Coordinates of C-alpha atoms in Angstrom, one line a residue:
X209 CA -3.2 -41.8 -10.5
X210 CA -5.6 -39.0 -9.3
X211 CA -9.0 -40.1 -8.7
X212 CA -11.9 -38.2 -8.2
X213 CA -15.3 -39.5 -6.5
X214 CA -18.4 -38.0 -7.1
X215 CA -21.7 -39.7 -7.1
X216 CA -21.2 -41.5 -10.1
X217 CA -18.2 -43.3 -9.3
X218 CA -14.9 -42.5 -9.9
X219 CA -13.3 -40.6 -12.5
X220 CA -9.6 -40.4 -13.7
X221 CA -8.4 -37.3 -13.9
X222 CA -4.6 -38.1 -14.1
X223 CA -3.0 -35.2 -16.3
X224 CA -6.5 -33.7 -16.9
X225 CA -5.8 -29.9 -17.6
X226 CA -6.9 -27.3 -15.4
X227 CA -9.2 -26.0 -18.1
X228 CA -10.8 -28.8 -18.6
X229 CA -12.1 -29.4 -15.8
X230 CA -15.2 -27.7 -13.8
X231 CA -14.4 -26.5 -10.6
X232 CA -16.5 -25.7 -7.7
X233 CA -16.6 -22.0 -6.3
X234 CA -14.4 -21.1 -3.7
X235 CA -15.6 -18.0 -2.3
X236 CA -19.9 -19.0 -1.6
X237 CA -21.5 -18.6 1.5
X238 CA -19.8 -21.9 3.1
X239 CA -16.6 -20.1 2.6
X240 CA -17.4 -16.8 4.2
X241 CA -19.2 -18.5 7.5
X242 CA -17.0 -21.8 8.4
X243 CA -14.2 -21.5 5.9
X244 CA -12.3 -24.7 7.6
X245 CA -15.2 -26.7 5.8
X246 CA -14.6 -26.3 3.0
X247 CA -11.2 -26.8 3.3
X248 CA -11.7 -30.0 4.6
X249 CA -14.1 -31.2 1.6
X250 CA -11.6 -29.6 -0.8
X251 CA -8.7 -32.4 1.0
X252 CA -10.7 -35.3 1.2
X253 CA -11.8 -35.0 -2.1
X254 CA -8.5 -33.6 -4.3
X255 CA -5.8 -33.9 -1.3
X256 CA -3.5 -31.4 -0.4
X257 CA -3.8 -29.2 -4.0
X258 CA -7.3 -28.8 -5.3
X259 CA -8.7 -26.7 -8.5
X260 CA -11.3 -23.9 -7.3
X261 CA -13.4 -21.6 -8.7
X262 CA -12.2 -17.8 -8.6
X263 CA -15.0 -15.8 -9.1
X264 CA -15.3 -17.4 -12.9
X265 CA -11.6 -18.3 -13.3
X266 CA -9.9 -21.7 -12.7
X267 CA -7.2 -22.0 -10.4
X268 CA -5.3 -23.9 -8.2
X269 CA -5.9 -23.9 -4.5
X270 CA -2.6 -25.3 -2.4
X271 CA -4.1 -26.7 1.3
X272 CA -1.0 -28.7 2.4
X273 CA 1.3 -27.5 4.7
X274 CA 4.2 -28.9 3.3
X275 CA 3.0 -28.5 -0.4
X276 CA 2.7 -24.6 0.6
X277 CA 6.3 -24.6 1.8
X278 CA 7.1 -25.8 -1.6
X279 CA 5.9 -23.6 -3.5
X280 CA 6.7 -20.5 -1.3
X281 CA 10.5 -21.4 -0.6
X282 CA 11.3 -22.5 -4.6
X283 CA 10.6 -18.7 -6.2
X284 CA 12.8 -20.2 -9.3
X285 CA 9.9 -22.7 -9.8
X286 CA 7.0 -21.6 -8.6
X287 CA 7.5 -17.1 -9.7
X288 CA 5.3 -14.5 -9.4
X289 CA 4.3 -12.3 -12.2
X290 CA 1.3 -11.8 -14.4
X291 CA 2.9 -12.2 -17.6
X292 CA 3.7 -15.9 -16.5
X293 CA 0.2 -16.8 -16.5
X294 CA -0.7 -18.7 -19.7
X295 CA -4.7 -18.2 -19.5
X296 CA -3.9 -14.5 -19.3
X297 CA -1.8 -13.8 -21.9
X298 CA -4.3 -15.8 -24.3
X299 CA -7.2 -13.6 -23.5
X300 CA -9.1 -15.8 -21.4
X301 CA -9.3 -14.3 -17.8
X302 CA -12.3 -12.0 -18.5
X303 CA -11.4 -8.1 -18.9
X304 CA -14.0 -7.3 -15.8
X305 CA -13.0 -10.1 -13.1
X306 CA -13.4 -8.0 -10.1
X307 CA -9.6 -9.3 -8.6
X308 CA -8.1 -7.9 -11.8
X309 CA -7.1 -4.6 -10.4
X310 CA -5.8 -5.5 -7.4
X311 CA -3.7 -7.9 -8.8
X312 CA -2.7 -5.6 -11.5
X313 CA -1.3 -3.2 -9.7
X314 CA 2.5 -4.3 -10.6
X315 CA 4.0 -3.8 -7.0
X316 CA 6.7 -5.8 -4.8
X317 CA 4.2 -8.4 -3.7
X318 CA 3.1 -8.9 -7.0
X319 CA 5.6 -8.6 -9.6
X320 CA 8.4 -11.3 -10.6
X321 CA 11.5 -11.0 -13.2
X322 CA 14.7 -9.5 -12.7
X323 CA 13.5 -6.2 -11.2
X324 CA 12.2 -7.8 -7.9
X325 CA 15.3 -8.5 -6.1
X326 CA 17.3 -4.5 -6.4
X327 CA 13.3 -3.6 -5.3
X328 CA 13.1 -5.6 -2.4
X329 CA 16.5 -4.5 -1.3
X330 CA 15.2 -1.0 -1.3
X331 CA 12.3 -2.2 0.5
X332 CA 14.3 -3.9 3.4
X333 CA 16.5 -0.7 3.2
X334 CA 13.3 2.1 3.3
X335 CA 11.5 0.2 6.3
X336 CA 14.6 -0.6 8.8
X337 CA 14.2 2.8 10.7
X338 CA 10.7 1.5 11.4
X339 CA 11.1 -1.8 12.0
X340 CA 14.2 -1.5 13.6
X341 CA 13.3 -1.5 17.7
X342 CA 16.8 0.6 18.3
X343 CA 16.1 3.6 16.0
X344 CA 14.4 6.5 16.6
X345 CA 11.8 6.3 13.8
X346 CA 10.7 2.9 15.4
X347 CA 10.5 4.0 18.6
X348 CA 8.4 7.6 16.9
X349 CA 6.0 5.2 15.4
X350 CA 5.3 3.4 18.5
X351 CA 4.5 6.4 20.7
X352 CA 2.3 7.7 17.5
X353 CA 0.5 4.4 17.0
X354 CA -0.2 4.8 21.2
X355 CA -1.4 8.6 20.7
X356 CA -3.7 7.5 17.6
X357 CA -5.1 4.7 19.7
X358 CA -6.1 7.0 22.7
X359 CA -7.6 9.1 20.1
X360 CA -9.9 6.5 18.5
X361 CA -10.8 4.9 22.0
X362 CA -11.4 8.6 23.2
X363 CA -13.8 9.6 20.4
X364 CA -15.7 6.3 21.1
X365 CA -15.9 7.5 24.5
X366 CA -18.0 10.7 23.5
X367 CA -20.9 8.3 23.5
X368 CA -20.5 7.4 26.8
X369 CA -18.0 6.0 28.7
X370 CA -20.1 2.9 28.9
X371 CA -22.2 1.4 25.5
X372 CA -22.3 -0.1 22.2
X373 CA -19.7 0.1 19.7
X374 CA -18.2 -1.1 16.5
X375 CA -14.8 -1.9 17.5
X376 CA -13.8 -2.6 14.0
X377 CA -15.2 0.3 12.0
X378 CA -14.8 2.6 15.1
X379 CA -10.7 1.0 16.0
X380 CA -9.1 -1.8 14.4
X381 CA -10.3 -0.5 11.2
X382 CA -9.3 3.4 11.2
X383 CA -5.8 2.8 13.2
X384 CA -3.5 1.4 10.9
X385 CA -5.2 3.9 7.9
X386 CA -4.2 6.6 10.5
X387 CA -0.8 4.8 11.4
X388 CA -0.6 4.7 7.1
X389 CA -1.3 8.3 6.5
X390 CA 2.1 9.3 8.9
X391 CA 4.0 7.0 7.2
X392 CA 2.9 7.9 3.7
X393 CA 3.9 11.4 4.9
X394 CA -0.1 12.4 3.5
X395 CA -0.2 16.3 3.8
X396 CA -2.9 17.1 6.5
X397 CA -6.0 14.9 6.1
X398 CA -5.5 14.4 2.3
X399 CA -5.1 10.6 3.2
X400 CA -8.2 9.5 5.1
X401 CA -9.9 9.5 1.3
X402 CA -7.3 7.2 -0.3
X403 CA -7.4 4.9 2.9
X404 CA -11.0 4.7 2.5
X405 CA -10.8 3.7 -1.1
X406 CA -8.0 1.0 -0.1
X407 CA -11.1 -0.8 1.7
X408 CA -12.9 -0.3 -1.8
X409 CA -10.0 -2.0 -3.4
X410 CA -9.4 -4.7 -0.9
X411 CA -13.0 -6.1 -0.8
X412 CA -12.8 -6.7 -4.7
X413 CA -16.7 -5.3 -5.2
X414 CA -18.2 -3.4 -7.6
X415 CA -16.7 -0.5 -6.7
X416 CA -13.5 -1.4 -6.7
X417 CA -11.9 -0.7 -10.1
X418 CA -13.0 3.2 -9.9
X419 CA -11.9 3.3 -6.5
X420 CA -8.6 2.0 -7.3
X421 CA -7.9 4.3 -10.2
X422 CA -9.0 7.4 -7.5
X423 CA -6.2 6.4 -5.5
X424 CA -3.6 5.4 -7.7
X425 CA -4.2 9.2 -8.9
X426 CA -4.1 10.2 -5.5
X427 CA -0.9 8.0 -4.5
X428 CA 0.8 9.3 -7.7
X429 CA 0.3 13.1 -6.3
X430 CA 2.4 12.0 -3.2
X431 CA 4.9 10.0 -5.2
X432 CA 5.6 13.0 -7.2
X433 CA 5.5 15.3 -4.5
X434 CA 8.2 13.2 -2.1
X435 CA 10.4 12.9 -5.6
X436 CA 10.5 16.7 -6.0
X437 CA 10.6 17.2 -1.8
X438 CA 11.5 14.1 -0.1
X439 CA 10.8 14.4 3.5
X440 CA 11.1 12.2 6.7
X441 CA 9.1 9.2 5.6
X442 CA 8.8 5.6 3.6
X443 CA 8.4 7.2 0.3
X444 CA 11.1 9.0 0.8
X445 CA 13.6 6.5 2.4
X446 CA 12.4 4.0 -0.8
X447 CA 13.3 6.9 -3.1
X448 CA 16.7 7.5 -1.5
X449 CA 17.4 3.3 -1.7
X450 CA 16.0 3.1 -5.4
X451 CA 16.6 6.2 -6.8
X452 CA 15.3 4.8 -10.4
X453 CA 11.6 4.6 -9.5
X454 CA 9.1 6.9 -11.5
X455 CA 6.2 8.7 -10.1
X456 CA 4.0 5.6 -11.2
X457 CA 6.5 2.7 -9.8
X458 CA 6.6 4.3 -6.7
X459 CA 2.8 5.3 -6.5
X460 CA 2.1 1.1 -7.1
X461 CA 4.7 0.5 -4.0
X462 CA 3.0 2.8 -1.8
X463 CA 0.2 1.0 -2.7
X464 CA 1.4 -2.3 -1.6
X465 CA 2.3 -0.5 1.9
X466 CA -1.3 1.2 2.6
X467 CA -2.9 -2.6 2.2
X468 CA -0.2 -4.3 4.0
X469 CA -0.9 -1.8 6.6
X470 CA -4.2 -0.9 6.7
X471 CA -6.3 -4.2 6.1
X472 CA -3.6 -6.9 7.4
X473 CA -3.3 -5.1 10.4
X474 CA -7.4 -4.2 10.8
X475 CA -8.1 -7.9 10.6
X476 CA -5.3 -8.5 13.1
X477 CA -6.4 -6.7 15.8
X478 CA -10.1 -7.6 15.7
X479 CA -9.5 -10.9 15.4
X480 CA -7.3 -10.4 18.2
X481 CA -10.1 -9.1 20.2
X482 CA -12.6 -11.5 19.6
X483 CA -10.2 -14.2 20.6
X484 CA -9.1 -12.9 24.2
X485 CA -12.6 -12.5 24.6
X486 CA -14.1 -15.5 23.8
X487 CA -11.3 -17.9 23.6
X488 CA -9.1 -20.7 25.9
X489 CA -8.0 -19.5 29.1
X490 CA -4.7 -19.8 27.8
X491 CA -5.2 -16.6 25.5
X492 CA -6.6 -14.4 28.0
X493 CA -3.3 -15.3 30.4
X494 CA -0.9 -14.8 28.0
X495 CA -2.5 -11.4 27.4
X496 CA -2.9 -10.5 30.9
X497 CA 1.1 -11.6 31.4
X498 CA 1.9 -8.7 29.3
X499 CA 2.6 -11.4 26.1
X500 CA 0.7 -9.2 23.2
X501 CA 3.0 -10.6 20.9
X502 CA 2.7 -14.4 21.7
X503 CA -1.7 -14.1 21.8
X504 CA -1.1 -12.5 18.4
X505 CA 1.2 -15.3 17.4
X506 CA -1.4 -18.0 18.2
X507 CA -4.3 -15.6 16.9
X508 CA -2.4 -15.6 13.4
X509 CA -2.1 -19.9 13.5
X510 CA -6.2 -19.6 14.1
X511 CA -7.2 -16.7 11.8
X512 CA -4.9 -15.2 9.7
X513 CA -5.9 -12.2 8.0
X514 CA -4.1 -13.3 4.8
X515 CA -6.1 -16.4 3.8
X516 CA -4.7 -16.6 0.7
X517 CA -1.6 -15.4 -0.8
X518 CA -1.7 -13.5 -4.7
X519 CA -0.7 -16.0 -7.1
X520 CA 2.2 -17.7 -8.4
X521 CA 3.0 -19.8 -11.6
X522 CA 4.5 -22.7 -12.5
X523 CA 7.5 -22.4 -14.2
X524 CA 7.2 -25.7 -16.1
X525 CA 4.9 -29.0 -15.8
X526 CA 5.3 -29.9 -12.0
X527 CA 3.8 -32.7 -9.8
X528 CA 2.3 -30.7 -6.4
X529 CA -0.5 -32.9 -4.2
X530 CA -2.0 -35.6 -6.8
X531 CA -1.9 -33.0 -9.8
X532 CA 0.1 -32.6 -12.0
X533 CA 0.2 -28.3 -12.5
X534 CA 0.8 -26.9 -16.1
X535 CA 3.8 -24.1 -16.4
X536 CA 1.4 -20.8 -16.8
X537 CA -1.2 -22.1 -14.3
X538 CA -2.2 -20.3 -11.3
X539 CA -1.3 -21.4 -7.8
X540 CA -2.9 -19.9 -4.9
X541 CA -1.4 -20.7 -1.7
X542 CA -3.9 -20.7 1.1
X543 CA -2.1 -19.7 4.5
X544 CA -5.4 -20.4 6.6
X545 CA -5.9 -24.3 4.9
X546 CA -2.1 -25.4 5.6
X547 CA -2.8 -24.3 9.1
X548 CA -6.0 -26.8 8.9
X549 CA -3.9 -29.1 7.6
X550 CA -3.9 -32.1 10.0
X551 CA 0.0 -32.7 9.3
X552 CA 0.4 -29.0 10.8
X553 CA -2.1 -29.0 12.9
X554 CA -1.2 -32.2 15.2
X555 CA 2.3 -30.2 16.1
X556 CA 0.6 -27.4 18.1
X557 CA 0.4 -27.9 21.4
X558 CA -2.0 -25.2 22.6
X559 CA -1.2 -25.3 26.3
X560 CA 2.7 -24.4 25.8
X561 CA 3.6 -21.2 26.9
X562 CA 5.2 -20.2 23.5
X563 CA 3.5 -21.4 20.8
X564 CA 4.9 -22.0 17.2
X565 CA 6.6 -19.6 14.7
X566 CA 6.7 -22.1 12.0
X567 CA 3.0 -20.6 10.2
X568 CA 3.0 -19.4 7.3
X569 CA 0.7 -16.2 8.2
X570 CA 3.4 -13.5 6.8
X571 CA 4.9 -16.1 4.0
X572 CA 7.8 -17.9 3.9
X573 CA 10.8 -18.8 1.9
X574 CA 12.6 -15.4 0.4
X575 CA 9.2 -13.4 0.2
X576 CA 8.3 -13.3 3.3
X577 CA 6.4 -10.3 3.8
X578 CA 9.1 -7.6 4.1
X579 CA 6.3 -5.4 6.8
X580 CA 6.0 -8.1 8.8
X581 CA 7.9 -6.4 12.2
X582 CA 5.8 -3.2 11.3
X583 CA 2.4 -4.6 11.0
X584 CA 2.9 -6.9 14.0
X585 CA 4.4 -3.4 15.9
X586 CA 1.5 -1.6 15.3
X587 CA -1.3 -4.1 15.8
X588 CA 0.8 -5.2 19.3
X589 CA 0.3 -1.4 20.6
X590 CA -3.3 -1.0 18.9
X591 CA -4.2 -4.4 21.0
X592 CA -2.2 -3.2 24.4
X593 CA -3.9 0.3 24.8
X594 CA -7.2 -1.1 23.8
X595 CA -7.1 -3.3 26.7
X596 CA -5.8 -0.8 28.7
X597 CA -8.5 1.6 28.3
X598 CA -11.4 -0.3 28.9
X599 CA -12.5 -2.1 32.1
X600 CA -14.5 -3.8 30.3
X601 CA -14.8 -5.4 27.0
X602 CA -17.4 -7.9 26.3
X603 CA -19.2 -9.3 22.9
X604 CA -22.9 -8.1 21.7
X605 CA -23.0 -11.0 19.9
X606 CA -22.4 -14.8 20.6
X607 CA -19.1 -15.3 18.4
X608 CA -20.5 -17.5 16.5
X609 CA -23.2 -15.1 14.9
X610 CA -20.2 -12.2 14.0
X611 CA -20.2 -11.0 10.6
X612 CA -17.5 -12.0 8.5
X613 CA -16.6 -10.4 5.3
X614 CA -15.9 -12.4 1.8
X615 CA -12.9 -12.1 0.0
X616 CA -10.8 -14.1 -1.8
X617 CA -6.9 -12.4 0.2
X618 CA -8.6 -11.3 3.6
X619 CA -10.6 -12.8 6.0
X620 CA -12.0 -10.3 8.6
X621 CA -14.8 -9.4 10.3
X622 CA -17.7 -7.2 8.5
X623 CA -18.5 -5.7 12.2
X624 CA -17.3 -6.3 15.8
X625 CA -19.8 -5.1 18.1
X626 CA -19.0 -4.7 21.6
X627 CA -20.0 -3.3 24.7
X628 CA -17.9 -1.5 26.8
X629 CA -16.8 0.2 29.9
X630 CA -14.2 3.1 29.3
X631 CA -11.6 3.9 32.0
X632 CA -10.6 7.4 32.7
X633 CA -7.2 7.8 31.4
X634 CA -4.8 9.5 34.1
X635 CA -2.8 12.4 32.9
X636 CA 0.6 10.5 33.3
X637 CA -0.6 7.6 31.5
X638 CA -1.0 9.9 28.4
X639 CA 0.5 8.1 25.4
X640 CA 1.1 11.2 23.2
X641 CA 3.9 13.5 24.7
X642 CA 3.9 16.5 22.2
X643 CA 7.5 17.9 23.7
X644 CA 8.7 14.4 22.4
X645 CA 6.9 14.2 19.1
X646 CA 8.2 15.6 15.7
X647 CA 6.3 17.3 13.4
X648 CA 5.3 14.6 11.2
X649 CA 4.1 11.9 14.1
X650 CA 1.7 15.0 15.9
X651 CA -1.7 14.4 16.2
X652 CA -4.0 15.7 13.8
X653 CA -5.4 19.0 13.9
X654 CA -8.7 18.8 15.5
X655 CA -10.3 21.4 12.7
X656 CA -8.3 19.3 9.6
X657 CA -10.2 16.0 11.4
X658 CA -13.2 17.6 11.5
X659 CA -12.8 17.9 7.7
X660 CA -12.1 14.6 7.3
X661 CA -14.0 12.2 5.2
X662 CA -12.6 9.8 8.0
X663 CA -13.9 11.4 11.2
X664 CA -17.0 12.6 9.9
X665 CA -17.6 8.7 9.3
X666 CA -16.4 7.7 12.7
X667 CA -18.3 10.5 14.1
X668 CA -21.7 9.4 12.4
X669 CA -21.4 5.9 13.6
X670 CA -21.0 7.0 17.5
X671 CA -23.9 9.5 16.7
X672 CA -26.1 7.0 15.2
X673 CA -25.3 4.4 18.1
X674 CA -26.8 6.8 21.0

């Protein structure tokens, strides 16, 4: 029986319908300051599955650990797809809910039937050379992510080579778009306007539908333009592994990369940051031992950037938590409550030397998040040459006052102020080696940045700082 205490009493709410009941908002003010909170309220008062509010839509929200792992490793059961979900396809999710068109963009992370598994195989295929840490194109992308990282941390430096700045708007922000762009294969600085609109997209505001059809426009362009010249890139390595795709299949797929990317690895890096800064000893040494990957690894368990994952359906009536979920209804698994969850949470040990691998941060089950080496690649270098750089790196704020943005996927920081004291870089410590470089993975030139919706923001925000 599934009870329900409120200050009346108890209610029974055993095979109550999602519909029918009144859920509270997820995403209020609670949410976007001490999320964990209101996870925990959510548990004690529904258990490990609990039906939220979604900016005016009913859902599911899964918190369990082991009820997440359910529904992520069973795809037969618990599919993706839009057309699966019953409120949906009988009109009710209203025409202007601000995650419509994110979610309707009908890519590899979102989509469901029999087209997903050929697509993900071209996926896998189209991002080996990158991910792969033996070929060339991998080891390409790390020397470019390197040479865009001095860049950034150089520009910064024009205000001084000690001050204020904005690490996430002025770095973690702009480095995977950057990182993006070369793998996109954008023609000059074409993409810095598309990556911007990605943020648009991603935040889910008001702005967000016209921003999304801007870029699908502008992703559509490059689609066409790799299918009638394919080049030395993702879209063209995805064309050569599904040769099927049309100009707008493989604009939505690009799509799905410039998020995965851009924001995923963003959040990743500031939150990074913020914890060698101002967290256990234990983070700063595994840092300081050269051990990027393993302070990212416990920064994921902490903070993911992917809060929640896009939703899945049940295939037919299923028991999950103390609920019984209707086929059609919407499941939300939350990555950042089944790391809360005390059943998880009481088998990290945070003194080890390696922590765990068994989060659920990029997924689990057979979609896992195909990026997952990639993002973590570029985020590792973004974080090694940051600290690198600076002799010093210290919060403006105490870290309990940062601003944190709202959104119902990503959890990341509005603003990372910092202040800073800039090493000089010596010559031989130079990431970017142009006699090594190809065409594609050279630095921008400085007269196409100049004209760059991109750099003339980063430039005003170091300009406005002095």
């Amino acid at each position: 029986m599934n009870t329900q205490w409120g200050d009346g009493g108890s209610v029974d709410l055993d095979g109550t319908r999602l519909e029918e009941l009144t859920p509270e908002p997820l995403l209020t003010r609670d949410y976007e300051t001490r999320p964990s909170l209101v996870y925990e309220r959510l548990r004690q008062q529904h258990g490990p599955v609990a039906p939220v509010d979604l900016l005016g839509v009913p859902a599911w929200l899964v918190l369990g650990y082991q009820e997440s792992l359910q529904v992520l490793q069973d795809d037969a059961g618990w599919p993706k797809g839009l057309e699966k979900w019953r409120a949906r396809s009988e009109g009710r999710v209203p025409a202007d809910w601000p995650l419509g068109p994110s979610l309707e963009v009908n890519h590899v992370l979102i989509q469901g039937g029999p087209g997903y598994r050929p697509l993900r195989a071209a996926w896998d295929v189209a991002l080996k050379p990158f991910q792969d840490p033996g070929h060339p194109q991998a080891r390409r992308l790390k020397r470019a992510v390197a040479a865009y990282a001095d860049e950034l941390i150089t520009l910064m430096g024009q205000g001084g080579g000690t001050g204020l700045a904005d690490l996430s708007a002025q770095f973690s922000r702009p480095l995977p778009l950057m990182v993006a762009s070369s793998l996109l294969g954008f023609p000059g600085s074409q993409g810095d306007d598309a990556l911007m609109d990605m943020w648009r997209v991603l935040d889910a505001g008001p702005d967000a539908e016209p921003a999304l059809e801007r870029l699908l426009a502008t992703l559509a362009e490059l689609a066409a333009a790799k299918l009638e010249t394919p080049g030395d890139d993702f879209p063209s390595y995805l064309i050569a592994a599904h040769p099927g795709l049309s100009v707008d299949e493989l604009a939505r797929e690009l799509f799905m990369l410039l998020g995965m990317t851009s924001d995923h690895v963003g959040i990743l890096v500031a939150n990074t940051v913020v914890e060698v800064i101002s967290g256990e000893s234990t983070v700063r040494a595994s840092l300081s031992a050269g051990m990027v990957r393993e302070t990212m690894n416990r920064v994921v368990m902490r903070k993911p950037p992917l809060v929640n994952f896009v939703p899945r359906f049940a295939a037919r009536d299923t028991r999950l938590g103390n609920y019984t979920i209707r086929a059609g209804d919407p499941v939300w698994v939350s990555a950042a409550a089944a790391h809360d969850d005390p059943l998880f949470a009481k088998n990290v040990c945070p003194s080890t030397t390696v922590s765990t691998r068994a989060h659920l941060s990029w997924g689990a089950g057979p979609r896992q998040c195909p990026a997952r080496e990639l993002a973590s690649t570029v985020a590792a270098v973004g974080v090694g040459r940051l600290f690198e750089r600076f002799v010093n790196l210290d919060l403006a704020l105490p870290v309990d006052q940062l601003p944190w943005r709202s959104s119902p996927f990503m959890r990341g920081l509005r603003s990372l102020p910092v202040r800073y004291d800039l090493a000089a870089l010596p010559e031989q410590r130079l990431a970017y080696d142009p006699a090594t470089q190809s065409a594609r993975t050279e630095l921008p030139d400085p007269s196409a940045r100049q004209r760059s919706s991109l750099w003339r923001y980063l430039t005003e925000l170091i300009r406005t700082a002095r």
